[in-house]
């Protein structure tokens, strides 16, 4: 495996801002995109971090991703909000959609926010964290409008995207639960990262173009295309289909997948359910019950091969602390792709390199 670059978070953010500004984004938009991508790397989800930037740049150049776009309210019916992301950066329209939903849930106790036509919303956990920071519980059902890459249970061919499901629950006396995963066994970006690093993916994640099991990540990175499998057999496949029905058909009015794999644009549809737990329960009793339950869970002794029982969200917080202290590893292929993307929008690769603190 090629040697990794190790870059500290702040210079990496500054370098990524330069590339986004090169696309024509305002300073605020460039900061939102760079912060969100670097945050994904900090939490250990390199698949949704700065490695996405070359694809975003290509999508802007193709006209499929609109810079400086904002959400538009299509329907405002009390606890129901339907928003159009205008094909803007998901890092901007996602945050705007959440802010509108949070404000409404604080007034009414709950809200359902349907966001359609948003460009890639990145790590969906970021949106759960925004809700949890406001004291709210949030559930997110997300679909992916791009070439289908995940096969339904029992199918030999892809039928939908990696359709993430995410939930955030604020907890008293400890950090929140942030459950955030793709419904494919592994996220697609993880196959790109493996392909860039030249390493296989674990068994049970992929099928080739004939529907045969394989560990070669090429099958979802370069044509001819194979497919990812869903996690949890028929159960994960069912959740993926639910994400398509709720995040896609209901929230975005888009559940079909074109076969054209040549375009770089990725749209997400997201149905978010926000609940104010205090409005629902009216007392602090639920907080105490949740706190007791989580404490009892974390006291359970680990079984062989495991260090300890963790709550979802804890692994990301650990990785974040480690990477803030020791820097973010970036593989050379990903870094080269970022420098090429910078050059394609008139930003000197040497400036990006210097800003990131690399000689
Ligand atoms: N925008 C999109 O189109 C899109 C599509 C797919 C995935 N994604 C994002 O990709 C990211 C990665 O998804 P993934 O499926 O690779 O995630 P993953 O398989 O790493 O699972 C992550 C979840 O599992 C929890 N977890 C991990 N280890 C644990 C342990 N030992 N004990 C308890 N909980 C544990 C984590 O806290 C987290 O909630 C997510 O942020 C997701 O939102 C985005």
Tab-separated table of C-alpha atoms and ligand atoms in Angstrom:
chain	number	residue	atom	x	y	z
A	1	UNK	CA	0.000	0.000	0.000
A	2	UNK	CA	1.351	3.466	-0.949
A	3	UNK	CA	2.464	5.757	1.886
A	4	UNK	CA	-0.250	8.081	3.201
A	5	UNK	CA	-0.059	11.848	3.475
A	6	UNK	CA	-0.908	13.012	6.992
A	7	UNK	CA	-2.516	16.447	7.100
A	8	UNK	CA	-3.783	18.424	10.101
A	9	UNK	CA	-7.491	19.327	10.082
A	10	UNK	CA	-7.193	23.115	9.811
A	11	UNK	CA	-4.770	23.314	6.855
A	12	UNK	CA	-6.803	20.586	5.146
A	13	UNK	CA	-9.987	22.666	5.556
A	14	UNK	CA	-8.212	25.727	4.146
A	15	UNK	CA	-6.932	23.745	1.147
A	16	UNK	CA	-10.396	22.286	0.426
A	17	UNK	CA	-11.972	25.756	0.676
A	18	UNK	CA	-9.677	26.903	-2.150
A	19	UNK	CA	-10.904	24.111	-4.429
A	20	UNK	CA	-14.584	24.837	-3.704
A	21	UNK	CA	-14.052	28.564	-4.216
A	22	UNK	CA	-12.533	27.653	-7.594
A	23	UNK	CA	-15.971	26.259	-8.526
A	24	UNK	CA	-17.469	29.736	-7.995
A	25	UNK	CA	-18.852	29.183	-4.498
A	26	UNK	CA	-19.134	32.030	-1.995
A	27	UNK	CA	-16.706	31.980	0.937
A	28	UNK	CA	-19.529	30.789	3.218
A	29	UNK	CA	-20.426	27.923	0.889
A	30	UNK	CA	-16.792	26.926	0.442
A	31	UNK	CA	-16.382	26.853	4.227
A	32	UNK	CA	-19.563	24.774	4.697
A	33	UNK	CA	-18.467	22.189	2.117
A	34	UNK	CA	-14.852	22.016	3.317
A	35	UNK	CA	-15.846	21.772	7.002
A	36	UNK	CA	-18.386	19.023	6.320
A	37	UNK	CA	-16.000	16.927	4.209
A	38	UNK	CA	-13.100	17.251	6.650
A	39	UNK	CA	-15.489	16.414	9.508
A	40	UNK	CA	-16.358	13.148	7.711
A	41	UNK	CA	-12.632	12.320	7.520
A	42	UNK	CA	-12.205	13.267	11.176
A	43	UNK	CA	-14.973	10.862	12.198
A	44	UNK	CA	-13.294	8.074	10.221
A	45	UNK	CA	-15.706	8.089	7.257
A	46	UNK	CA	-13.136	8.790	4.542
A	47	UNK	CA	-15.677	7.479	2.035
A	48	UNK	CA	-17.693	10.685	2.590
A	49	UNK	CA	-14.807	13.065	3.136
A	50	UNK	CA	-12.502	15.068	0.904
A	51	UNK	CA	-12.298	12.179	-1.581
A	52	UNK	CA	-15.768	13.255	-2.777
A	53	UNK	CA	-14.507	16.674	-3.852
A	54	UNK	CA	-13.248	15.680	-7.341
A	55	UNK	CA	-16.688	14.254	-8.091
A	56	UNK	CA	-18.357	17.457	-6.828
A	57	UNK	CA	-16.050	19.567	-9.018
A	58	UNK	CA	-16.885	17.440	-12.066
A	59	UNK	CA	-20.608	17.702	-11.245
A	60	UNK	CA	-20.314	21.525	-11.113
A	61	UNK	CA	-18.448	21.550	-14.434
A	62	UNK	CA	-21.122	19.306	-16.013
A	63	UNK	CA	-23.876	21.608	-14.708
A	64	UNK	CA	-25.495	18.981	-12.441
A	65	UNK	CA	-24.466	20.672	-9.168
A	66	UNK	CA	-25.392	24.352	-8.757
A	67	UNK	CA	-23.119	26.583	-6.720
A	68	UNK	CA	-24.581	29.140	-4.291
A	69	UNK	CA	-28.059	27.531	-4.398
A	70	UNK	CA	-30.400	27.447	-1.389
A	71	UNK	CA	-33.512	25.544	-0.336
A	72	UNK	CA	-36.912	26.666	-1.564
A	73	UNK	CA	-40.053	25.900	0.431
A	74	UNK	CA	-42.505	23.986	-1.737
A	75	UNK	CA	-45.038	23.197	1.019
A	76	UNK	CA	-45.382	24.698	4.480
A	77	UNK	CA	-48.218	22.970	6.323
A	78	UNK	CA	-47.395	23.296	10.018
A	79	UNK	CA	-45.554	20.166	11.036
A	80	UNK	CA	-45.017	19.225	7.391
A	81	UNK	CA	-42.314	20.943	5.350
A	82	UNK	CA	-41.437	20.047	1.779
A	83	UNK	CA	-38.278	21.649	0.446
A	84	UNK	CA	-36.458	21.716	-2.871
A	85	UNK	CA	-32.676	21.705	-2.648
A	86	UNK	CA	-32.323	23.229	-6.141
A	87	UNK	CA	-29.421	20.814	-6.888
A	88	UNK	CA	-27.287	22.889	-4.505
A	89	UNK	CA	-24.410	21.591	-2.401
A	90	UNK	CA	-25.912	19.147	0.124
A	91	UNK	CA	-23.615	20.656	2.726
A	92	UNK	CA	-25.552	23.940	2.356
A	93	UNK	CA	-29.108	22.867	1.565
A	94	UNK	CA	-28.949	20.004	4.088
A	95	UNK	CA	-28.016	22.407	6.891
A	96	UNK	CA	-30.713	24.870	5.788
A	97	UNK	CA	-33.380	22.151	5.682
A	98	UNK	CA	-32.409	20.960	9.150
A	99	UNK	CA	-32.445	24.519	10.549
A	100	UNK	CA	-35.998	25.055	9.234
A	101	UNK	CA	-37.147	21.694	10.609
A	102	UNK	CA	-35.521	22.280	13.995
A	103	UNK	CA	-37.154	25.675	14.394
A	104	UNK	CA	-40.546	24.168	13.572
A	105	UNK	CA	-40.098	21.140	15.855
A	106	UNK	CA	-39.277	23.459	18.732
A	107	UNK	CA	-42.582	25.265	18.167
A	108	UNK	CA	-44.792	22.231	17.505
A	109	UNK	CA	-43.002	19.339	19.207
A	110	UNK	CA	-42.395	17.472	15.954
A	111	UNK	CA	-41.828	18.049	12.246
A	112	UNK	CA	-41.455	16.020	9.113
A	113	UNK	CA	-39.093	17.575	6.594
A	114	UNK	CA	-39.091	16.265	3.040
A	115	UNK	CA	-36.022	17.430	1.151
A	116	UNK	CA	-35.768	16.691	-2.545
A	117	UNK	CA	-33.317	17.601	-5.269
A	118	UNK	CA	-30.359	18.096	-2.912
A	119	UNK	CA	-26.907	17.344	-4.237
A	120	UNK	CA	-24.985	14.715	-2.204
A	121	UNK	CA	-25.756	15.225	1.508
A	122	UNK	CA	-22.496	13.583	2.574
A	123	UNK	CA	-22.329	11.934	5.984
A	124	UNK	CA	-25.968	11.907	7.096
A	125	UNK	CA	-24.833	11.716	10.737
A	126	UNK	CA	-23.926	15.410	10.428
A	127	UNK	CA	-27.650	16.237	10.117
A	128	UNK	CA	-28.567	14.078	13.097
A	129	UNK	CA	-25.854	15.882	15.078
A	130	UNK	CA	-27.398	19.232	14.126
A	131	UNK	CA	-30.795	18.082	15.474
A	132	UNK	CA	-29.351	16.508	18.612
A	133	UNK	CA	-27.434	19.715	19.388
A	134	UNK	CA	-30.863	21.396	19.514
A	135	UNK	CA	-32.128	18.721	21.950
A	136	UNK	CA	-34.173	16.856	19.309
A	137	UNK	CA	-34.429	13.225	18.254
A	138	UNK	CA	-34.088	12.784	14.488
A	139	UNK	CA	-34.657	9.958	12.036
A	140	UNK	CA	-33.459	10.173	8.433
A	141	UNK	CA	-34.461	7.992	5.484
A	142	UNK	CA	-32.309	8.787	2.453
A	143	UNK	CA	-32.220	7.644	-1.156
A	144	UNK	CA	-29.514	8.175	-3.739
A	145	UNK	CA	-30.289	9.247	-7.282
A	146	UNK	CA	-27.376	8.067	-9.377
A	147	UNK	CA	-26.536	4.878	-11.228
A	148	UNK	CA	-27.937	1.991	-9.107
A	149	UNK	CA	-25.138	0.129	-7.334
A	150	UNK	CA	-26.797	-2.086	-4.698
A	151	UNK	CA	-28.582	-5.354	-5.484
A	152	UNK	CA	-31.866	-6.181	-3.700
A	153	UNK	CA	-31.828	-9.369	-1.587
A	154	UNK	CA	-31.727	-12.314	-3.971
A	155	UNK	CA	-31.004	-10.142	-7.026
A	156	UNK	CA	-27.975	-10.516	-9.357
A	157	UNK	CA	-28.042	-6.884	-10.478
A	158	UNK	CA	-28.152	-3.463	-8.785
A	159	UNK	CA	-31.558	-1.832	-8.285
A	160	UNK	CA	-30.956	1.149	-5.961
A	161	UNK	CA	-28.279	3.159	-4.171
A	162	UNK	CA	-26.560	2.766	-0.806
A	163	UNK	CA	-29.615	4.451	0.805
A	164	UNK	CA	-28.441	5.452	4.284
A	165	UNK	CA	-30.571	5.284	7.435
A	166	UNK	CA	-29.617	7.551	10.321
A	167	UNK	CA	-30.944	8.329	13.796
A	168	UNK	CA	-29.805	10.719	16.499
A	169	UNK	CA	-30.936	10.617	20.135
A	170	UNK	CA	-29.774	13.185	22.700
A	171	UNK	CA	-28.858	11.584	26.012
A	172	UNK	CA	-28.473	13.176	29.395
A	173	UNK	CA	-25.065	12.965	31.009
A	174	UNK	CA	-23.275	11.501	28.002
A	175	UNK	CA	-22.783	12.125	24.257
A	176	UNK	CA	-25.732	11.271	21.986
A	177	UNK	CA	-26.452	8.079	20.125
A	178	UNK	CA	-25.741	8.698	16.438
A	179	UNK	CA	-26.627	5.626	14.409
A	180	UNK	CA	-25.617	6.318	10.819
A	181	UNK	CA	-25.036	3.735	8.130
A	182	UNK	CA	-25.440	2.844	4.486
A	183	UNK	CA	-27.876	-0.028	3.930
A	184	UNK	CA	-25.258	-1.672	1.715
A	185	UNK	CA	-22.806	-3.920	3.606
A	186	UNK	CA	-20.206	-1.181	3.087
A	187	UNK	CA	-20.578	2.358	1.737
A	188	UNK	CA	-19.763	2.750	-1.977
A	189	UNK	CA	-17.060	5.272	-1.116
A	190	UNK	CA	-15.322	2.534	0.878
A	191	UNK	CA	-14.923	0.520	-2.329
A	192	UNK	CA	-13.433	3.641	-4.012
A	193	UNK	CA	-11.055	4.106	-1.056
A	194	UNK	CA	-10.063	0.393	-1.244
A	195	UNK	CA	-9.603	0.636	-5.020
A	196	UNK	CA	-7.427	3.757	-4.619
A	197	UNK	CA	-5.361	2.004	-1.957
A	198	UNK	CA	-5.126	-1.192	-4.043
A	199	UNK	CA	-6.609	-3.439	-1.331
A	200	UNK	CA	-9.534	-5.941	-1.493
A	201	UNK	CA	-12.817	-5.398	0.361
A	202	UNK	CA	-14.020	-7.992	2.917
A	203	UNK	CA	-15.912	-11.042	1.681
A	204	UNK	CA	-19.693	-10.807	1.452
A	205	UNK	CA	-19.831	-7.184	0.218
A	206	UNK	CA	-19.784	-7.398	-3.573
A	207	UNK	CA	-20.915	-9.314	-6.614
A	208	UNK	CA	-19.411	-9.038	-10.107
A	209	UNK	CA	-21.305	-8.378	-13.339
A	210	UNK	CA	-22.461	-12.022	-13.405
A	211	UNK	CA	-23.796	-11.848	-9.831
A	212	UNK	CA	-20.874	-13.930	-8.462
A	213	UNK	CA	-19.299	-13.124	-5.067
A	214	UNK	CA	-16.010	-11.154	-5.272
A	215	UNK	CA	-13.677	-9.083	-3.046
A	216	UNK	CA	-12.279	-6.928	-5.874
A	217	UNK	CA	-13.468	-3.312	-5.326
A	218	UNK	CA	-13.189	-2.569	-9.067
A	219	UNK	CA	-16.718	-3.882	-9.658
A	220	UNK	CA	-18.314	-0.729	-8.263
A	221	UNK	CA	-15.540	1.671	-9.301
A	222	UNK	CA	-14.952	0.999	-13.020
A	223	UNK	CA	-17.185	-0.663	-15.634
A	224	UNK	CA	-18.357	-3.289	-16.348
A	225	UNK	CA	-20.422	-2.915	-13.186
A	226	UNK	CA	-21.153	-5.455	-10.485
A	227	UNK	CA	-23.075	-4.503	-7.334
A	228	UNK	CA	-22.825	-4.086	-3.581
A	229	UNK	CA	-24.980	-6.328	-1.372
A	230	UNK	CA	-27.284	-5.012	1.359
A	231	UNK	CA	-26.405	-5.597	5.027
A	232	UNK	CA	-28.503	-8.031	7.049
A	233	UNK	CA	-29.770	-10.113	4.123
A	234	UNK	CA	-33.511	-9.518	3.484
A	235	UNK	CA	-33.849	-7.214	6.523
A	236	UNK	CA	-31.285	-4.672	5.323
A	237	UNK	CA	-32.698	-4.950	1.829
A	238	UNK	CA	-36.141	-4.102	3.258
A	239	UNK	CA	-34.736	-1.027	5.042
A	240	UNK	CA	-33.019	0.070	1.807
A	241	UNK	CA	-36.318	-0.211	-0.052
A	242	UNK	CA	-38.042	1.789	2.727
A	243	UNK	CA	-35.401	4.538	2.343
A	244	UNK	CA	-36.144	4.578	-1.381
A	245	UNK	CA	-39.887	4.825	-0.786
A	246	UNK	CA	-39.671	7.499	1.959
A	247	UNK	CA	-36.511	9.456	1.100
A	248	UNK	CA	-36.975	8.980	-2.634
A	249	UNK	CA	-40.591	8.669	-3.762
A	250	UNK	CA	-42.219	10.528	-0.831
A	251	UNK	CA	-39.659	13.243	-0.015
A	252	UNK	CA	-38.139	13.855	-3.397
A	253	UNK	CA	-40.623	12.472	-5.905
A	254	UNK	CA	-37.700	10.543	-7.353
A	255	UNK	CA	-37.273	6.829	-6.842
A	256	UNK	CA	-36.356	5.658	-10.313
A	257	UNK	CA	-32.758	5.207	-11.335
A	258	UNK	CA	-31.513	6.024	-14.800
A	259	UNK	CA	-28.959	3.613	-16.202
A	260	UNK	CA	-26.613	6.447	-17.269
A	261	UNK	CA	-23.438	6.067	-15.210
A	262	UNK	CA	-21.521	8.761	-17.065
A	263	UNK	CA	-22.707	11.757	-15.022
A	264	UNK	CA	-20.938	12.796	-11.828
A	265	UNK	CA	-23.940	14.380	-10.118
A	266	UNK	CA	-25.389	12.528	-7.098
A	267	UNK	CA	-28.725	13.678	-5.735
A	268	UNK	CA	-30.141	12.642	-2.372
A	269	UNK	CA	-33.744	12.688	-1.216
A	270	UNK	CA	-34.159	12.795	2.566
A	271	UNK	CA	-37.216	12.359	4.768
A	272	UNK	CA	-36.411	13.621	8.275
A	273	UNK	CA	-38.625	13.073	11.317
A	274	UNK	CA	-37.834	15.437	14.189
A	275	UNK	CA	-39.250	14.931	17.683
A	276	UNK	CA	-38.790	17.072	20.758
A	277	UNK	CA	-38.568	14.393	23.489
A	278	UNK	CA	-39.466	16.844	26.243
A	279	UNK	CA	-42.591	17.939	24.381
A	280	UNK	CA	-43.597	14.294	23.967
A	281	UNK	CA	-42.820	13.083	27.444
A	282	UNK	CA	-43.341	16.297	29.393
A	283	UNK	CA	-40.937	15.302	32.131
A	284	UNK	CA	-37.355	14.274	32.671
A	285	UNK	CA	-38.408	10.674	33.315
A	286	UNK	CA	-37.497	9.548	29.814
A	287	UNK	CA	-34.029	11.017	30.182
A	288	UNK	CA	-33.441	9.047	33.374
A	289	UNK	CA	-34.786	5.846	31.793
A	290	UNK	CA	-32.560	6.300	28.733
A	291	UNK	CA	-29.537	7.119	30.881
A	292	UNK	CA	-30.063	3.993	33.045
A	293	UNK	CA	-30.524	1.769	30.010
A	294	UNK	CA	-27.393	3.038	28.236
A	295	UNK	CA	-25.343	2.710	31.431
A	296	UNK	CA	-26.498	-0.918	31.845
A	297	UNK	CA	-25.688	-1.637	28.200
A	298	UNK	CA	-22.162	-0.290	28.472
A	299	UNK	CA	-21.562	-2.391	31.622
A	300	UNK	CA	-22.102	-5.651	29.711
A	301	UNK	CA	-18.807	-7.541	29.503
A	302	UNK	CA	-17.358	-7.855	25.979
A	303	UNK	CA	-17.358	-11.240	24.310
A	304	UNK	CA	-14.301	-12.780	22.714
A	305	UNK	CA	-12.840	-10.704	19.893
A	306	UNK	CA	-14.392	-7.463	21.139
A	307	UNK	CA	-12.913	-4.774	23.357
A	308	UNK	CA	-16.108	-3.392	24.841
A	309	UNK	CA	-19.738	-2.613	24.137
A	310	UNK	CA	-20.075	0.812	22.513
A	311	UNK	CA	-23.009	3.067	21.751
A	312	UNK	CA	-23.384	4.127	18.100
A	313	UNK	CA	-21.578	7.446	17.702
A	314	UNK	CA	-18.824	6.505	20.157
A	315	UNK	CA	-16.450	5.062	17.481
A	316	UNK	CA	-16.683	8.305	15.473
A	317	UNK	CA	-15.998	10.429	18.573
A	318	UNK	CA	-12.916	8.329	19.358
A	319	UNK	CA	-11.548	8.535	15.815
A	320	UNK	CA	-12.220	12.280	15.790
A	321	UNK	CA	-10.169	12.799	18.952
A	322	UNK	CA	-7.323	10.667	17.558
A	323	UNK	CA	-7.262	12.376	14.165
A	324	UNK	CA	-7.469	15.856	15.676
A	325	UNK	CA	-4.389	14.971	17.677
A	326	UNK	CA	-2.358	13.148	15.036
A	327	UNK	CA	-3.660	14.424	11.671
A	328	UNK	CA	-5.769	12.955	8.882
A	329	UNK	CA	-4.390	10.193	6.652
A	330	UNK	CA	-5.021	10.829	2.935
A	331	UNK	CA	-3.969	8.265	0.341
A	332	UNK	CA	-1.852	9.596	-2.561
A	333	UNK	CA	-4.379	8.633	-5.275
A	334	UNK	CA	-7.138	10.603	-3.561
A	335	UNK	CA	-4.767	13.548	-3.051
A	336	UNK	CA	-3.715	13.471	-6.730
A	337	UNK	CA	-7.394	13.452	-7.784
A	338	UNK	CA	-8.031	16.503	-5.576
A	339	UNK	CA	-5.069	18.386	-7.081
A	340	UNK	CA	-6.292	17.519	-10.608
A	341	UNK	CA	-9.787	18.721	-9.681
A	342	UNK	CA	-8.285	21.997	-8.379
A	343	UNK	CA	-6.399	22.502	-11.658
A	344	UNK	CA	-9.605	21.852	-13.639
A	345	UNK	CA	-11.238	24.908	-11.993
A	346	UNK	CA	-8.187	27.143	-12.288
A	347	UNK	CA	-6.770	26.669	-8.775
A	348	UNK	CA	-3.016	26.005	-8.789
A	349	UNK	CA	-2.282	22.523	-7.370
A	350	UNK	CA	0.910	23.937	-5.826
A	351	UNK	CA	-1.201	26.419	-3.818
A	352	UNK	CA	-3.512	23.639	-2.583
A	353	UNK	CA	-0.480	21.544	-1.713
A	354	UNK	CA	1.210	24.407	0.187
A	355	UNK	CA	-2.006	25.397	1.984
A	356	UNK	CA	-2.385	21.795	3.196
A	357	UNK	CA	1.127	22.009	4.600
A	358	UNK	CA	2.590	19.475	2.134
A	359	UNK	CA	5.916	20.399	0.548
B	1	LIG	N1	-25.134	10.754	1.197
B	1	LIG	C1	-25.213	9.543	0.730
B	1	LIG	O1	-25.698	9.318	-0.365
B	1	LIG	C2	-24.708	8.396	1.551
B	1	LIG	C3	-24.916	7.097	1.102
B	1	LIG	C4	-24.448	6.034	1.873
B	1	LIG	C5	-23.764	6.260	3.052
B	1	LIG	N2	-23.569	7.553	3.468
B	1	LIG	C6	-22.804	7.816	4.683
B	1	LIG	O2	-21.680	6.966	4.716
B	1	LIG	C7	-21.198	6.901	6.061
B	1	LIG	C8	-20.611	5.556	6.319
B	1	LIG	O3	-21.607	4.556	6.331
B	1	LIG	P1	-21.206	3.048	6.667
B	1	LIG	O4	-22.340	2.177	6.355
B	1	LIG	O5	-19.883	2.759	6.045
B	1	LIG	O6	-20.972	3.164	8.242
B	1	LIG	P2	-20.400	2.032	9.240
B	1	LIG	O7	-20.577	0.664	8.684
B	1	LIG	O8	-19.047	2.477	9.654
B	1	LIG	O9	-21.410	2.138	10.464
B	1	LIG	C9	-21.425	3.308	11.177
B	1	LIG	C10	-22.423	3.226	12.309
B	1	LIG	O10	-22.192	2.084	13.136
B	1	LIG	C11	-21.799	2.522	14.442
B	1	LIG	N3	-20.787	1.601	14.965
B	1	LIG	C12	-19.621	1.260	14.364
B	1	LIG	N4	-18.935	0.391	15.145
B	1	LIG	C13	-19.691	0.177	16.241
B	1	LIG	C14	-19.524	-0.618	17.429
B	1	LIG	N5	-18.442	-1.367	17.619
B	1	LIG	N6	-20.502	-0.590	18.357
B	1	LIG	C15	-21.607	0.172	18.170
B	1	LIG	N7	-21.820	0.951	17.082
B	1	LIG	C16	-20.866	0.948	16.139
B	1	LIG	C17	-21.246	3.889	14.238
B	1	LIG	O11	-21.247	4.669	15.407
B	1	LIG	C18	-22.214	4.431	13.175
B	1	LIG	O12	-23.434	4.809	13.743
B	1	LIG	C19	-22.382	7.303	6.921
B	1	LIG	O13	-22.049	8.551	7.499
B	1	LIG	C20	-23.535	7.482	5.943
B	1	LIG	O14	-24.428	8.537	6.262
B	1	LIG	C21	-24.031	8.603	2.750
